[in-house]
Coordinates of C-alpha atoms in Angstrom, one line a residue:
M21 CA 5.8 -32.6 -10.2
K22 CA 2.6 -32.2 -8.2
P23 CA 3.1 -30.3 -4.9
I24 CA 1.9 -31.6 -1.6
T25 CA 0.2 -28.6 -0.1
T26 CA -1.6 -29.8 3.1
L27 CA -0.3 -31.1 6.4
K28 CA -2.9 -33.9 6.2
E29 CA -1.6 -35.2 2.9
L30 CA 1.9 -35.2 4.3
Q31 CA 0.8 -37.0 7.4
D32 CA -1.0 -39.6 5.3
I33 CA 2.1 -40.4 3.4
E34 CA 4.1 -40.7 6.6
I35 CA 1.5 -43.0 8.1
N36 CA 1.7 -45.3 5.1
V37 CA 5.5 -45.4 5.4
L38 CA 5.1 -46.3 9.1
R39 CA 2.6 -49.1 8.1
E40 CA 5.2 -50.7 5.7
F41 CA 8.0 -50.2 8.3
V42 CA 5.9 -52.0 11.0
R43 CA 5.0 -54.8 8.6
F44 CA 8.7 -55.3 7.7
C45 CA 9.8 -55.4 11.4
D46 CA 7.0 -57.8 12.3
I47 CA 8.0 -60.2 9.5
N48 CA 11.7 -60.0 10.5
N49 CA 11.2 -60.1 14.3
L50 CA 12.8 -56.7 14.8
K51 CA 12.2 -54.8 18.0
Y52 CA 11.1 -51.1 17.7
F53 CA 9.1 -48.5 19.7
V54 CA 7.2 -45.5 18.6
S55 CA 8.7 -42.5 20.5
Y56 CA 8.6 -38.8 21.2
G57 CA 5.6 -37.1 19.6
T58 CA 4.5 -40.3 17.9
L59 CA 4.3 -42.1 21.3
L60 CA 2.5 -39.0 22.8
G61 CA -0.1 -39.1 20.0
T62 CA -0.5 -42.9 20.4
I63 CA -1.2 -42.6 24.1
R64 CA -3.2 -39.4 24.0
S65 CA -5.5 -39.9 21.0
G66 CA -4.5 -43.1 19.2
G67 CA -3.0 -41.2 16.2
M68 CA -1.0 -38.3 14.8
I69 CA -1.0 -35.1 16.8
P70 CA -3.0 -32.8 14.4
W71 CA -0.2 -30.3 14.0
D72 CA 2.7 -32.8 14.0
D73 CA 4.6 -33.3 10.8
D74 CA 7.0 -36.2 11.6
I75 CA 7.0 -39.7 13.0
D76 CA 9.7 -41.0 15.3
I77 CA 10.8 -44.6 16.0
C78 CA 13.5 -46.0 18.3
M79 CA 15.2 -49.3 17.8
P80 CA 17.8 -51.1 20.0
R81 CA 21.1 -50.7 18.2
N82 CA 21.4 -54.4 17.2
D83 CA 17.9 -54.4 15.7
Y84 CA 18.6 -51.0 14.1
E85 CA 21.7 -52.4 12.3
K86 CA 19.9 -55.6 11.3
F87 CA 17.1 -53.5 9.9
I88 CA 19.5 -51.6 7.7
E89 CA 21.1 -54.8 6.5
L90 CA 17.8 -56.5 5.7
A91 CA 16.2 -53.5 4.1
E92 CA 19.2 -52.9 1.9
K93 CA 19.4 -56.5 0.9
N94 CA 15.8 -57.4 0.4
G95 CA 14.0 -54.0 0.1
I96 CA 10.9 -53.0 2.0
T97 CA 8.6 -52.4 -0.9
S98 CA 9.1 -51.2 -4.5
F99 CA 8.7 -47.6 -3.4
I100 CA 9.6 -47.6 0.4
K101 CA 13.3 -47.1 0.7
I102 CA 15.9 -46.3 3.4
D103 CA 18.4 -43.5 3.6
D104 CA 21.5 -44.8 5.6
P105 CA 23.6 -41.9 7.0
S106 CA 26.8 -44.0 6.7
F107 CA 26.3 -44.0 2.9
S108 CA 24.9 -40.5 2.6
I109 CA 28.1 -39.2 4.2
D110 CA 27.9 -35.7 2.6
T111 CA 24.5 -34.9 4.2
W112 CA 23.7 -33.7 7.7
S113 CA 21.5 -36.8 8.5
L114 CA 22.8 -38.8 11.4
I115 CA 20.0 -41.4 11.6
V116 CA 18.2 -43.8 9.2
R117 CA 15.2 -42.4 7.5
V118 CA 12.6 -44.6 5.8
Y119 CA 11.0 -42.7 2.9
D120 CA 8.5 -42.9 0.1
A121 CA 10.5 -42.8 -3.2
R122 CA 7.5 -41.5 -5.1
T123 CA 7.9 -38.2 -3.4
I124 CA 10.7 -35.7 -3.1
I125 CA 11.6 -33.0 -0.6
T126 CA 13.3 -30.1 -2.4
S127 CA 14.1 -27.9 0.7
N128 CA 16.7 -28.2 3.4
D129 CA 19.3 -31.0 3.3
F130 CA 17.1 -34.0 3.0
K131 CA 17.5 -35.1 -0.7
I132 CA 14.9 -37.8 -0.2
G133 CA 11.2 -38.3 -0.2
V134 CA 8.7 -38.0 2.7
F135 CA 10.2 -39.9 5.6
I136 CA 9.9 -41.2 9.1
D137 CA 12.9 -41.0 11.5
I138 CA 14.5 -44.2 12.9
H139 CA 16.7 -43.5 16.0
P140 CA 19.2 -46.1 17.4
L141 CA 19.0 -46.8 21.1
D142 CA 22.5 -47.1 22.5
I143 CA 24.0 -48.1 25.8
F144 CA 25.3 -45.2 27.9
P145 CA 27.9 -45.2 30.7
E146 CA 26.4 -45.7 34.1
Q147 CA 28.6 -42.9 35.7
R148 CA 27.3 -39.4 35.0
V149 CA 30.8 -37.9 34.7
L150 CA 31.9 -40.4 32.1
R151 CA 28.6 -39.9 30.3
E152 CA 29.0 -36.2 30.2
L153 CA 32.6 -36.5 28.8
W154 CA 31.3 -38.9 26.1
F155 CA 28.5 -36.5 25.2
L156 CA 31.1 -33.6 25.1
W157 CA 33.3 -35.6 22.7
I158 CA 30.4 -36.2 20.3
W159 CA 29.1 -32.6 20.7
G160 CA 32.6 -31.4 19.7
H161 CA 32.5 -33.5 16.5
K162 CA 29.0 -32.2 15.8
M163 CA 30.4 -28.7 16.1
G164 CA 33.2 -29.7 13.7
M165 CA 30.5 -30.6 11.2
I166 CA 29.0 -27.2 11.5
F167 CA 32.3 -25.3 11.4
S168 CA 33.4 -27.2 8.3
Y169 CA 30.4 -25.8 6.5
T170 CA 30.5 -22.3 7.9
K171 CA 30.8 -19.4 5.6
I172 CA 32.6 -16.3 7.0
F173 CA 30.6 -13.6 5.4
S174 CA 27.0 -12.9 6.5
A175 CA 24.4 -10.3 6.2
S176 CA 24.6 -9.7 9.9
I177 CA 27.6 -7.8 11.2
L178 CA 27.3 -9.5 14.6
K179 CA 27.4 -13.0 12.9
V180 CA 30.5 -12.0 10.9
F181 CA 32.2 -10.8 14.2
I182 CA 31.4 -14.1 15.9
K183 CA 32.7 -16.1 13.0
L184 CA 35.9 -14.1 13.0
M185 CA 36.3 -14.8 16.7
L186 CA 36.0 -18.5 15.9
L187 CA 38.1 -18.3 12.7
P188 CA 40.9 -20.6 13.9
L189 CA 38.4 -23.4 14.7
I190 CA 36.6 -22.9 11.4
I191 CA 39.9 -23.1 9.5
V192 CA 40.9 -26.3 11.2
A193 CA 37.5 -27.8 10.8
K194 CA 37.5 -27.0 7.0
M195 CA 41.0 -28.6 6.7
I196 CA 39.8 -31.8 8.5
G197 CA 36.6 -31.9 6.5
F198 CA 32.9 -32.5 7.1
K199 CA 33.0 -36.2 6.3
Y200 CA 35.6 -37.0 9.0
F201 CA 33.5 -35.3 11.7
K202 CA 30.3 -37.1 10.6
K203 CA 32.0 -40.5 10.6
M204 CA 33.4 -39.9 14.1
V205 CA 30.0 -38.9 15.4
L206 CA 28.4 -42.1 13.9
K207 CA 31.2 -44.3 15.2
S208 CA 31.4 -42.7 18.7
S209 CA 27.7 -42.9 19.3
K210 CA 27.7 -46.7 19.3
Y211 CA 31.0 -47.1 21.2
Y212 CA 29.6 -48.5 24.5
T213 CA 27.0 -50.7 22.7
S214 CA 29.8 -52.2 20.5
K215 CA 31.8 -53.0 23.6
N216 CA 28.8 -54.7 25.3
Y217 CA 29.2 -52.3 28.2
K218 CA 27.2 -53.2 31.3
S219 CA 24.9 -50.3 32.2
D220 CA 21.3 -49.6 33.2
K221 CA 21.3 -46.4 31.0
I222 CA 20.4 -46.3 27.4
G223 CA 19.1 -43.6 25.0
V224 CA 19.1 -41.8 21.7
L225 CA 22.4 -39.9 21.4
L226 CA 22.0 -38.5 17.9
G227 CA 19.0 -36.3 18.8
D228 CA 19.1 -32.8 20.2
F229 CA 18.0 -33.4 23.8
N230 CA 19.4 -32.3 27.1
L231 CA 21.2 -34.7 29.5
R232 CA 18.1 -35.4 31.7
Q233 CA 16.2 -36.4 28.6
I234 CA 19.0 -38.4 26.9
A235 CA 19.9 -40.9 29.7
L236 CA 16.9 -43.3 30.0
N237 CA 16.4 -46.4 32.2
K238 CA 16.9 -49.6 30.3
M239 CA 14.1 -51.2 32.2
D240 CA 11.6 -48.9 30.5
F241 CA 12.4 -50.7 27.3
V242 CA 12.7 -54.3 28.4
L243 CA 9.0 -55.0 27.9
D244 CA 6.7 -53.7 25.3
E245 CA 3.0 -53.7 24.5
Y246 CA 0.9 -52.9 21.5
K247 CA -1.5 -50.0 20.9
L248 CA -3.2 -48.5 17.9
F249 CA -1.8 -45.6 16.0
E250 CA -3.9 -44.5 13.1
G251 CA -5.2 -48.0 12.8
I252 CA -1.7 -49.6 12.9
L253 CA -0.8 -51.9 15.8
V254 CA 2.5 -50.4 17.0
S255 CA 4.9 -51.3 19.8
V256 CA 5.2 -48.9 22.7
P257 CA 7.5 -49.2 25.8
K258 CA 5.8 -50.8 28.7
N259 CA 6.6 -47.9 31.0
C260 CA 5.8 -45.3 28.4
E261 CA 4.2 -43.0 31.0
N262 CA 7.7 -42.5 32.6
L263 CA 9.2 -41.5 29.3
L264 CA 6.3 -39.1 28.3
E265 CA 6.5 -37.4 31.7
L266 CA 10.3 -37.0 31.3
W267 CA 10.0 -35.6 27.8
Y268 CA 6.8 -33.5 28.1
G269 CA 5.9 -33.1 31.8
D270 CA 2.1 -33.0 32.0
Y271 CA 1.8 -34.9 28.7
L272 CA -2.0 -35.3 28.8
S273 CA -2.6 -31.5 28.6
L274 CA -2.6 -29.8 25.3
P275 CA 0.0 -27.1 24.6
D276 CA -0.9 -23.5 24.1
E277 CA -2.6 -22.6 20.8
A278 CA 0.6 -20.7 19.7
D279 CA 2.7 -23.8 20.1
R280 CA 0.4 -26.0 18.0
K281 CA 2.3 -25.8 14.8
A282 CA 4.5 -28.0 12.6
K283 CA 8.2 -28.1 13.4
H284 CA 9.6 -28.3 9.8
E285 CA 9.2 -26.1 6.8
M286 CA 9.5 -28.3 3.7
K287 CA 8.6 -28.1 0.1
V288 CA 7.4 -31.6 -0.9
F289 CA 6.2 -33.0 -4.3
W290 CA 4.9 -36.1 -5.8
L291 CA 7.2 -37.3 -8.6

């Protein structure tokens, strides 16, 4: 296997995966939006943030599930595939990833090639208290996933002590099993969407964001427009400035030099 050694080469592969994803969505009339750092790069410079190492997409839940169905039935291309977390039930992934099957990531829990993240946009309860209780329910099952994989013994005495304090929870989680907790997280995340709940709040529940960042206004996603990202015409939310300010504050300013670094440490190869 030939190693992928530069961030630029990794980004080029991700951009190509995005290109095929966008083409597939356009052909099948599926709604999507570039989001997070990808949206920021689109607005700020028309492309990848130089130190970014991933691409993020949001899709309304109905389009998200239709995308999974069509991609699994018809394929995207001969080498662009999807990883569906409901099938990869023994991995940590909670969202769909579209990846280049000519590559492989040998580090962490990925077990797939170079990918882009596809996040479902779900309906959230309008009432903040109900929303927080729902988040707490899902967070509890995420913790169950972690506890079910936890090993008691560690090189750190402090970590061993903490794990011993949590031992009853760890034992119960291991008895219930990782797969149960993951299935419950996936099922619970789309509960209000599946019930056609009437609300002006939507968001990405399966990401690691605080409450202020999770609950988004539905009106910010009603309309969309197109902008260039690395030469690809991509869909962005009409009120994307509201979202970027929510996520990044003064989003037009560059971060400090020390913060300009890739988020993930991955060993990646061409097959």
